[in-house]
CSV table of C-alpha atoms in Angstrom, one decimal:
chain,number,residue,atom,x,y,z
Q,1,MET,CA,20.7,-25.1,-5.0
Q,2,ALA,CA,17.3,-23.4,-5.1
Q,3,LEU,CA,14.2,-25.4,-5.9
Q,4,TYR,CA,13.5,-23.0,-8.7
Q,5,GLU,CA,15.0,-19.7,-9.9
Q,6,TYR,CA,12.2,-17.3,-9.1
Q,7,VAL,CA,14.6,-14.3,-8.6
Q,8,THR,CA,16.1,-13.1,-11.9
Q,9,GLN,CA,19.7,-12.1,-12.3
Q,10,GLU,CA,18.6,-8.5,-12.7
Q,11,GLN,CA,16.8,-8.7,-9.3
Q,12,LEU,CA,19.8,-10.3,-7.6
Q,13,ALA,CA,21.9,-7.3,-8.8
Q,14,GLY,CA,19.3,-5.0,-7.5
Q,15,PHE,CA,19.4,-6.7,-4.1
Q,16,ASP,CA,23.2,-6.1,-4.0
Q,17,LYS,CA,22.5,-2.4,-4.1
Q,18,TYR,CA,19.6,-2.4,-1.7
Q,19,LYS,CA,19.5,-0.1,1.3
Q,20,TYR,CA,16.7,-0.3,3.9
Q,21,SER,CA,14.7,2.9,4.2
Q,22,ALA,CA,11.7,3.2,6.5
Q,23,VAL,CA,9.7,5.8,8.4
Q,24,ASP,CA,7.8,4.9,11.6
Q,25,SER,CA,6.0,7.9,13.0
Q,26,ASN,CA,3.3,6.1,15.0
Q,27,PRO,CA,3.5,7.5,18.6
Q,28,LEU,CA,2.6,4.1,20.1
Q,29,SER,CA,5.4,2.4,18.2
Q,30,VAL,CA,8.0,5.2,18.8
Q,31,TYR,CA,7.4,5.9,22.5
Q,32,VAL,CA,6.1,2.6,23.8
Q,33,MET,CA,6.8,-0.4,21.6
Q,34,HIS,CA,10.4,0.4,20.4
Q,35,PRO,CA,11.7,1.0,23.9
Q,36,PHE,CA,10.0,-2.3,25.0
Q,37,TRP,CA,11.6,-4.2,22.1
Q,38,ASN,CA,15.0,-2.6,22.8
Q,39,PHE,CA,14.6,-4.0,26.4
Q,40,VAL,CA,13.5,-7.5,25.2
Q,41,VAL,CA,16.2,-8.0,22.6
Q,42,LYS,CA,18.9,-7.7,25.3
Q,43,PHE,CA,17.7,-11.1,26.7
Q,44,LEU,CA,18.1,-12.9,23.4
Q,45,PRO,CA,21.3,-14.9,22.9
Q,46,THR,CA,23.6,-13.4,20.3
Q,47,TRP,CA,23.8,-16.7,18.4
Q,48,LEU,CA,20.0,-16.6,17.6
Q,49,ALA,CA,19.3,-15.8,14.0
Q,50,PRO,CA,16.9,-12.9,13.3
Q,51,ASN,CA,15.0,-15.0,10.7
Q,52,LEU,CA,14.4,-17.7,13.3
Q,53,ILE,CA,12.8,-15.1,15.5
Q,54,THR,CA,10.7,-13.9,12.6
Q,55,PHE,CA,9.5,-17.4,11.7
Q,56,THR,CA,8.8,-18.3,15.4
Q,57,GLY,CA,6.5,-15.2,15.7
Q,58,PHE,CA,4.7,-16.1,12.5
Q,59,MET,CA,4.1,-19.7,13.7
Q,60,PHE,CA,2.4,-18.3,16.9
Q,61,LEU,CA,-0.2,-16.7,14.5
Q,62,VAL,CA,-0.5,-20.0,12.6
Q,63,LEU,CA,-1.0,-21.8,16.0
Q,64,ASN,CA,-3.7,-19.3,16.9
Q,65,PHE,CA,-5.5,-19.9,13.6
Q,66,LEU,CA,-5.3,-23.7,14.0
Q,67,MET,CA,-6.3,-23.6,17.6
Q,68,LEU,CA,-9.5,-21.6,16.8
Q,69,ALA,CA,-10.1,-23.8,13.7
Q,70,PHE,CA,-10.3,-26.8,16.1
Q,71,TYR,CA,-12.7,-25.1,18.5
Q,72,ASP,CA,-14.6,-22.9,16.0
Q,73,PHE,CA,-14.1,-24.1,12.4
Q,74,ASP,CA,-17.2,-22.5,10.9
Q,75,PHE,CA,-17.2,-19.4,13.2
Q,76,THR,CA,-20.4,-20.3,15.0
Q,77,ALA,CA,-19.0,-21.0,18.5
Q,78,SER,CA,-19.6,-17.4,19.8
Q,79,ALA,CA,-23.2,-17.4,18.8
Q,80,ALA,CA,-26.0,-17.8,21.4
Q,81,GLY,CA,-27.0,-21.4,22.0
Q,82,HIS,CA,-23.6,-22.8,20.7
Q,83,GLU,CA,-20.8,-24.4,22.8
Q,84,HIS,CA,-18.4,-21.5,23.3
Q,85,VAL,CA,-14.6,-21.6,22.9
Q,86,PRO,CA,-13.0,-22.4,26.3
Q,87,SER,CA,-11.6,-19.4,28.2
Q,88,TRP,CA,-8.1,-20.8,28.3
Q,89,VAL,CA,-8.0,-20.7,24.4
Q,90,TRP,CA,-8.7,-16.9,24.5
Q,91,VAL,CA,-5.9,-16.5,27.1
Q,92,ALA,CA,-3.5,-18.5,24.9
Q,93,ALA,CA,-4.6,-16.5,21.8
Q,94,GLY,CA,-3.9,-13.2,23.5
Q,95,ILE,CA,-0.5,-14.3,24.7
Q,96,PHE,CA,0.5,-15.9,21.4
Q,97,ASN,CA,-0.7,-12.8,19.4
Q,98,PHE,CA,1.4,-10.5,21.6
Q,99,LEU,CA,4.4,-12.8,21.4
Q,100,ALA,CA,4.1,-12.8,17.6
Q,101,TYR,CA,3.9,-9.0,17.6
Q,102,THR,CA,6.8,-8.7,19.9
Q,103,LEU,CA,9.0,-11.1,17.9
Q,104,ASP,CA,8.1,-9.2,14.7
Q,105,GLY,CA,9.4,-6.0,16.4
Q,106,VAL,CA,12.5,-7.6,17.9
Q,107,ASP,CA,13.9,-9.5,14.8
Q,108,GLY,CA,15.2,-6.4,13.1
Q,109,LYS,CA,16.9,-5.2,16.4
Q,110,GLN,CA,18.5,-8.6,16.8
Q,111,ALA,CA,19.8,-8.3,13.2
Q,112,ARG,CA,21.4,-4.9,13.9
Q,113,ARG,CA,22.7,-6.2,17.3
Q,114,THR,CA,24.4,-9.2,15.7
Q,115,ASN,CA,25.5,-7.2,12.6
Q,116,SER,CA,23.6,-9.7,10.4
Q,117,SER,CA,21.2,-7.4,8.6
Q,118,THR,CA,20.6,-8.6,5.0
Q,119,PRO,CA,18.0,-7.9,2.3
Q,120,LEU,CA,16.9,-11.5,2.8
Q,121,GLY,CA,15.9,-10.8,6.4
Q,122,GLU,CA,13.7,-7.9,5.4
Q,123,LEU,CA,12.1,-9.9,2.6
Q,124,PHE,CA,11.5,-12.9,4.9
Q,125,ASP,CA,9.9,-10.6,7.5
Q,126,HIS,CA,7.6,-8.7,5.2
Q,127,GLY,CA,6.8,-11.8,3.2
Q,128,LEU,CA,5.6,-13.6,6.3
Q,129,ASP,CA,3.7,-10.5,7.4
Q,130,SER,CA,1.7,-10.5,4.1
Q,131,TRP,CA,0.6,-14.1,4.9
Q,132,ALA,CA,0.0,-13.3,8.6
Q,133,CYS,CA,-2.9,-11.0,7.6
Q,134,ILE,CA,-5.3,-13.9,7.0
Q,135,PHE,CA,-4.3,-15.7,10.2
Q,136,PHE,CA,-5.0,-12.9,12.6
Q,137,VAL,CA,-8.1,-11.7,10.8
Q,138,ALA,CA,-9.7,-15.1,10.8
Q,139,THR,CA,-8.7,-15.7,14.4
Q,140,VAL,CA,-10.2,-12.4,15.6
Q,141,TYR,CA,-13.4,-13.3,13.7
Q,142,SER,CA,-14.1,-16.1,16.2
Q,143,ILE,CA,-14.6,-13.5,19.0
Q,144,PHE,CA,-17.8,-12.2,17.3
Q,145,GLY,CA,-18.6,-15.1,15.0
Q,146,ARG,CA,-21.4,-15.2,12.5
Q,147,GLY,CA,-24.4,-15.3,14.9
Q,148,GLU,CA,-27.1,-12.8,15.4
Q,149,SER,CA,-24.8,-10.4,17.1
Q,150,GLY,CA,-21.8,-11.3,15.0
Q,151,VAL,CA,-20.5,-10.5,11.5
Q,152,GLY,CA,-21.8,-12.2,8.4
Q,153,VAL,CA,-19.3,-14.3,6.5
Q,154,ALA,CA,-19.7,-12.1,3.4
Q,155,THR,CA,-19.1,-9.0,5.4
Q,156,LEU,CA,-16.0,-10.5,6.9
Q,157,TYR,CA,-14.8,-11.4,3.4
Q,158,TYR,CA,-14.9,-7.8,2.3
Q,159,ILE,CA,-13.4,-6.7,5.6
Q,160,LEU,CA,-10.5,-9.1,4.9
Q,161,TRP,CA,-10.0,-7.4,1.6
Q,162,VAL,CA,-9.9,-4.0,3.2
Q,163,VAL,CA,-7.1,-5.4,5.5
Q,164,LEU,CA,-5.2,-7.0,2.6
Q,165,PHE,CA,-5.3,-3.8,0.5
Q,166,SER,CA,-4.2,-1.7,3.5
Q,167,PHE,CA,-1.2,-4.0,3.8
Q,168,ILE,CA,-0.2,-3.8,0.2
Q,169,LEU,CA,-0.5,0.0,0.2
Q,170,SER,CA,2.7,0.4,2.2
Q,171,HIS,CA,4.6,-1.7,-0.2
Q,172,TRP,CA,3.1,0.1,-3.2
Q,173,GLU,CA,4.3,3.3,-1.6
Q,174,LYS,CA,7.8,1.9,-1.3
Q,175,TYR,CA,7.7,0.6,-4.9
Q,176,ASN,CA,7.1,4.2,-6.0
Q,177,THR,CA,9.0,6.2,-3.4
Q,178,GLY,CA,11.8,3.8,-2.2
Q,179,ILE,CA,10.7,4.4,1.4
Q,180,LEU,CA,8.6,2.1,3.5
Q,181,PHE,CA,6.1,4.2,5.5
Q,182,LEU,CA,5.0,1.9,8.3
Q,183,PRO,CA,1.2,2.1,8.8
Q,184,TRP,CA,-0.1,3.4,12.1
Q,185,GLY,CA,-3.0,0.9,12.2
Q,186,TYR,CA,-0.7,-2.1,12.6
Q,187,ASP,CA,0.6,-1.4,16.0
Q,188,VAL,CA,-2.7,-0.2,17.4
Q,189,SER,CA,-4.5,-3.2,16.0
Q,190,GLN,CA,-2.0,-5.8,17.4
Q,191,VAL,CA,-2.1,-4.4,20.9
Q,192,THR,CA,-5.9,-4.0,20.8
Q,193,ILE,CA,-6.4,-7.6,19.5
Q,194,SER,CA,-4.2,-9.1,22.2
Q,195,LEU,CA,-6.1,-7.2,24.9
Q,196,VAL,CA,-9.5,-8.2,23.4
Q,197,TYR,CA,-8.6,-11.8,23.5
Q,198,LEU,CA,-7.7,-11.6,27.2
Q,199,VAL,CA,-10.8,-9.5,28.0
Q,200,THR,CA,-12.9,-12.2,26.2
Q,201,ALA,CA,-11.4,-14.9,28.4
Q,202,VAL,CA,-12.5,-13.0,31.5
Q,203,VAL,CA,-16.0,-11.6,30.6
Q,204,GLY,CA,-17.0,-14.3,28.0
Q,205,VAL,CA,-18.2,-13.8,24.4
Q,206,GLU,CA,-21.7,-13.1,25.8
Q,207,THR,CA,-20.5,-9.6,26.7
Q,208,TRP,CA,-20.1,-8.7,23.0
Q,209,TYR,CA,-23.8,-9.5,22.4
Q,210,GLN,CA,-24.8,-6.3,24.3
Q,211,PRO,CA,-25.1,-3.0,22.4
Q,212,ILE,CA,-22.6,-0.3,23.2
Q,213,LEU,CA,-25.1,2.5,22.5
Q,214,LEU,CA,-28.7,2.1,21.4
Q,215,HIS,CA,-28.5,-0.6,18.7
Q,216,PHE,CA,-24.8,-0.1,18.0
Q,217,LEU,CA,-23.1,-3.4,18.7
Q,218,TYR,CA,-19.4,-4.3,19.4
Q,219,ARG,CA,-19.3,-6.0,16.0
Q,220,ASP,CA,-20.3,-2.7,14.4
Q,221,LEU,CA,-17.4,-1.0,16.2
Q,222,PHE,CA,-15.1,-3.7,15.0
Q,223,THR,CA,-16.2,-3.2,11.4
Q,224,PHE,CA,-16.2,0.5,11.6
Q,225,MET,CA,-12.7,0.8,13.1
Q,226,ILE,CA,-11.1,-1.4,10.4
Q,227,ILE,CA,-12.8,0.4,7.5
Q,228,ALA,CA,-12.5,3.9,9.0
Q,229,CYS,CA,-8.7,3.4,9.7
Q,230,SER,CA,-8.1,2.2,6.2
Q,231,PHE,CA,-10.0,4.9,4.4
Q,232,THR,CA,-9.3,7.9,6.7
Q,233,VAL,CA,-5.7,7.1,7.6
Q,234,THR,CA,-3.9,4.4,5.6
Q,235,LEU,CA,-5.2,5.3,2.1
Q,236,PRO,CA,-4.9,9.1,2.4
Q,237,MET,CA,-1.4,8.8,3.9
Q,238,SER,CA,-0.3,6.5,1.1
Q,239,LEU,CA,-1.6,8.7,-1.6
Q,240,TYR,CA,-0.1,11.8,0.1
Q,241,ASN,CA,3.4,10.2,0.3
Q,242,VAL,CA,3.3,9.1,-3.3
Q,243,LEU,CA,2.1,12.6,-4.5
Q,244,LYS,CA,4.7,14.2,-2.3
Q,245,ALA,CA,7.4,12.1,-4.1
Q,246,HIS,CA,5.9,13.1,-7.4
Q,247,ARG,CA,6.1,16.8,-6.7
Q,248,SER,CA,9.7,16.5,-5.5
Q,249,ASN,CA,10.6,14.5,-8.6
Q,250,THR,CA,11.8,11.5,-6.5
Q,251,LEU,CA,9.1,9.1,-7.8
Q,252,LYS,CA,10.6,6.0,-9.1
Q,253,HIS,CA,8.0,5.4,-11.8
Q,254,SER,CA,6.9,8.4,-13.8
Q,255,SER,CA,4.0,6.9,-15.8
Q,256,LEU,CA,0.6,6.3,-14.2
Q,257,TYR,CA,0.6,2.8,-15.6
Q,258,GLU,CA,3.9,1.8,-14.1
Q,259,ALA,CA,3.0,3.5,-10.8
Q,260,PHE,CA,-0.3,1.5,-10.4
Q,261,LEU,CA,0.9,-1.8,-12.0
Q,262,PRO,CA,1.4,-3.5,-8.6
Q,263,PHE,CA,-2.4,-3.3,-8.1
Q,264,LEU,CA,-3.3,-5.3,-11.2
Q,265,SER,CA,-2.8,-8.8,-9.8
Q,266,PRO,CA,-4.4,-8.1,-6.4
Q,267,VAL,CA,-7.5,-6.5,-8.1
Q,268,LEU,CA,-7.8,-9.5,-10.5
Q,269,LEU,CA,-7.5,-11.8,-7.5
Q,270,PHE,CA,-10.3,-9.9,-5.8
Q,271,ILE,CA,-12.5,-10.0,-8.9
Q,272,LEU,CA,-11.9,-13.8,-9.4
Q,273,SER,CA,-12.6,-14.7,-5.7
Q,274,THR,CA,-15.6,-12.4,-5.6
Q,275,ILE,CA,-17.1,-13.9,-8.7
Q,276,TRP,CA,-16.8,-17.3,-7.0
Q,277,VAL,CA,-18.5,-15.9,-3.8
Q,278,VAL,CA,-21.3,-14.2,-5.6
Q,279,TYR,CA,-22.1,-16.9,-8.2
Q,280,SER,CA,-21.4,-20.0,-6.2
Q,281,PRO,CA,-24.1,-22.6,-6.8
Q,282,SER,CA,-23.8,-24.0,-3.3
Q,283,ASN,CA,-23.0,-20.6,-1.5
Q,284,ILE,CA,-19.5,-21.8,-0.8
Q,285,LEU,CA,-18.7,-18.9,1.5
Q,286,GLU,CA,-21.5,-19.9,3.9
Q,287,LEU,CA,-20.4,-23.6,3.7
Q,288,GLN,CA,-16.6,-23.2,4.0
Q,289,PRO,CA,-15.7,-19.6,5.1
Q,290,ARG,CA,-12.5,-20.5,6.9
Q,291,THR,CA,-11.1,-22.4,4.0
Q,292,PHE,CA,-12.1,-19.7,1.5
Q,293,TYR,CA,-10.5,-17.0,3.6
Q,294,LEU,CA,-7.3,-19.1,3.8
Q,295,MET,CA,-7.2,-19.6,0.0
Q,296,VAL,CA,-7.7,-15.9,-0.7
Q,297,GLY,CA,-5.2,-14.8,2.0
Q,298,THR,CA,-2.5,-17.2,0.8
Q,299,ALA,CA,-3.0,-16.2,-2.9
Q,300,PHE,CA,-2.8,-12.6,-1.9
Q,301,ALA,CA,0.4,-13.2,0.1
Q,302,ASN,CA,2.0,-14.9,-3.0
Q,303,VAL,CA,1.1,-11.8,-5.1
Q,304,THR,CA,2.4,-9.4,-2.5
Q,305,CYS,CA,5.7,-11.3,-2.0
Q,306,LYS,CA,6.5,-10.8,-5.7
Q,307,LEU,CA,5.8,-7.1,-5.4
Q,308,ILE,CA,8.1,-6.9,-2.4
Q,309,VAL,CA,10.9,-8.7,-4.4
Q,310,CYS,CA,10.4,-6.1,-7.2
Q,311,GLN,CA,10.4,-3.0,-4.9
Q,312,MET,CA,13.5,-4.2,-2.9
Q,313,SER,CA,15.4,-5.1,-6.1
Q,314,ASN,CA,14.2,-1.8,-7.8
Q,315,THR,CA,12.9,-3.8,-10.8
Q,316,ARG,CA,9.6,-3.5,-12.7
Q,317,CYS,CA,6.6,-5.2,-11.1
Q,318,GLN,CA,5.3,-8.3,-12.7
Q,319,ALA,CA,2.0,-7.4,-14.5
Q,320,LEU,CA,0.3,-10.7,-13.8
Q,321,SER,CA,0.9,-13.3,-11.2
Q,322,TRP,CA,1.0,-16.8,-12.7
Q,323,LEU,CA,-1.1,-18.1,-9.9
Q,324,LEU,CA,-4.1,-16.3,-11.3
Q,325,LEU,CA,-4.0,-18.3,-14.6
Q,326,PRO,CA,-5.0,-21.7,-13.1
Q,327,MET,CA,-7.4,-19.9,-10.7
Q,328,THR,CA,-9.5,-18.6,-13.6
Q,329,PRO,CA,-10.6,-22.1,-14.8
Q,330,VAL,CA,-11.0,-23.2,-11.2
Q,331,VAL,CA,-13.5,-20.4,-10.6
Q,332,LEU,CA,-15.3,-21.2,-13.9
Q,333,LEU,CA,-15.6,-24.8,-13.0
Q,334,ALA,CA,-17.1,-23.8,-9.6
Q,335,VAL,CA,-19.6,-21.2,-10.8
Q,336,THR,CA,-20.8,-23.1,-13.8
Q,337,GLY,CA,-21.4,-26.2,-11.8
Q,338,VAL,CA,-19.2,-28.4,-14.1
Q,339,PHE,CA,-17.4,-29.6,-11.0
Q,340,SER,CA,-20.4,-30.5,-8.9
Q,341,ASN,CA,-18.6,-31.0,-5.5
Q,342,GLU,CA,-17.7,-27.3,-4.9
Q,343,THR,CA,-16.3,-27.9,-1.4
Q,344,LEU,CA,-13.9,-30.6,-2.7
Q,345,LEU,CA,-12.8,-28.2,-5.5
Q,346,LEU,CA,-12.2,-25.4,-2.9
Q,347,TYR,CA,-10.1,-27.8,-0.7
Q,348,LEU,CA,-8.1,-29.0,-3.7
Q,349,TRP,CA,-7.4,-25.5,-4.9
Q,350,THR,CA,-6.6,-24.2,-1.4
Q,351,ALA,CA,-4.1,-27.0,-1.0
Q,352,ALA,CA,-2.6,-26.2,-4.4
Q,353,VAL,CA,-2.3,-22.5,-3.5
Q,354,ILE,CA,-0.6,-23.2,-0.1
Q,355,LEU,CA,1.9,-25.6,-1.6
Q,356,ALA,CA,2.7,-23.3,-4.5
Q,357,HIS,CA,3.2,-20.4,-2.1
Q,358,ILE,CA,5.4,-22.5,0.3
Q,359,HIS,CA,7.4,-23.7,-2.8
Q,360,TYR,CA,7.9,-20.1,-3.9
Q,361,GLY,CA,9.0,-18.9,-0.5
Q,362,VAL,CA,11.4,-21.7,0.1
Q,363,SER,CA,12.9,-21.3,-3.4
Q,364,VAL,CA,13.4,-17.5,-3.0
Q,365,VAL,CA,15.0,-18.0,0.4
Q,366,GLN,CA,17.3,-20.6,-0.9
Q,367,GLN,CA,18.2,-18.5,-3.9
Q,368,LEU,CA,19.0,-15.4,-1.9
Q,369,SER,CA,20.8,-17.4,0.8
Q,370,GLY,CA,23.1,-18.8,-1.9
Q,371,HIS,CA,23.6,-15.4,-3.5
Q,372,PHE,CA,24.6,-13.7,-0.2
Q,373,ASN,CA,26.4,-16.8,1.1
Q,374,ILE,CA,24.4,-17.0,4.3
Q,375,LEU,CA,22.2,-19.5,6.1
Q,376,ALA,CA,18.6,-18.4,6.5
Q,377,PHE,CA,18.2,-19.7,10.1
Q,378,SER,CA,21.8,-19.5,11.5
Q,379,LEU,CA,24.4,-16.8,11.9
Q,380,LYS,CA,27.1,-19.3,10.9
Q,381,LYS,CA,28.5,-19.1,7.4
Q,382,PRO,CA,27.8,-22.0,5.0
Q,383,ASN,CA,30.4,-24.9,5.3
Q,384,SER,CA,31.8,-23.3,8.5
Q,385,ASP,CA,32.5,-25.4,11.6
């Protein structure tokens, strides 16, 4: 029995009718990565459950995050005059990141290979992807850090939000069109990040101190590429695909309110977290950037997972995520100074958000596993020998 019934009966009925529909037109993905994944999947045993592959890949990203948190908790290790992260850590980070990316690409092929594709598998995959955003963004940040030649913690906070909104755009597209248009930026970023980790291990973080041209630093290129990709590729393509569906009368939600409803909770989360950042009495983002990013990224993943459930079950998006209700008084306690130890408040709220999200994920997986009479991490049927 599930820990809690998060998926309604209407949504369960919608999952029964669900058919996966996606478009991947990225040349890197089509001509390089998919052939590579088709090659890799042949070496996997046929008893290996696709969801186990998905979860293993996700845990490599978590491992990277924890590993860099140990050596560079406050993102200062890459700055001049500080003890740098050991080279072997960057080698491990590059390998783990590429393994995570590879397993994320192989899991669906393993599902088709073993004839075990289910809506639960797609939900599990995309749900973990939404949480993975914070882990790879925070890990990459350690390359440049917050030193003189690095990126300020406030700048990284807004860059993180650009990444988060870029991620949710593809699922907003699917909510409105029924088709998942896989973003081009994802494949390019994952290959690039893996290579940059390995290059950093060889040349050292000091290399990134040097300007590329005049006063244009590598950190500026890092910032520019993320923002430019989001606003010149991801956002225009998302709007184009939705407008195209509108013109062909295939849009699932005709009213403007219904079409943009999925953005309400993410925008409110952005407003609440930004109020905390801007009006924090102790400048909490400077004190605890890693923990604050983790809190924001996890809360975002929770909001996004609920959208994914709605778009896959073809049901109306929830207007307001319940997680934002307790977050409102938490932010008020922080910015008004009523709760004097702001760092402790952040730690307590981050722990609450992580536990709530894990509880939600486990509950949904258990509920859908029971509905489809499958095991999440095994190809065996329940109660079978």
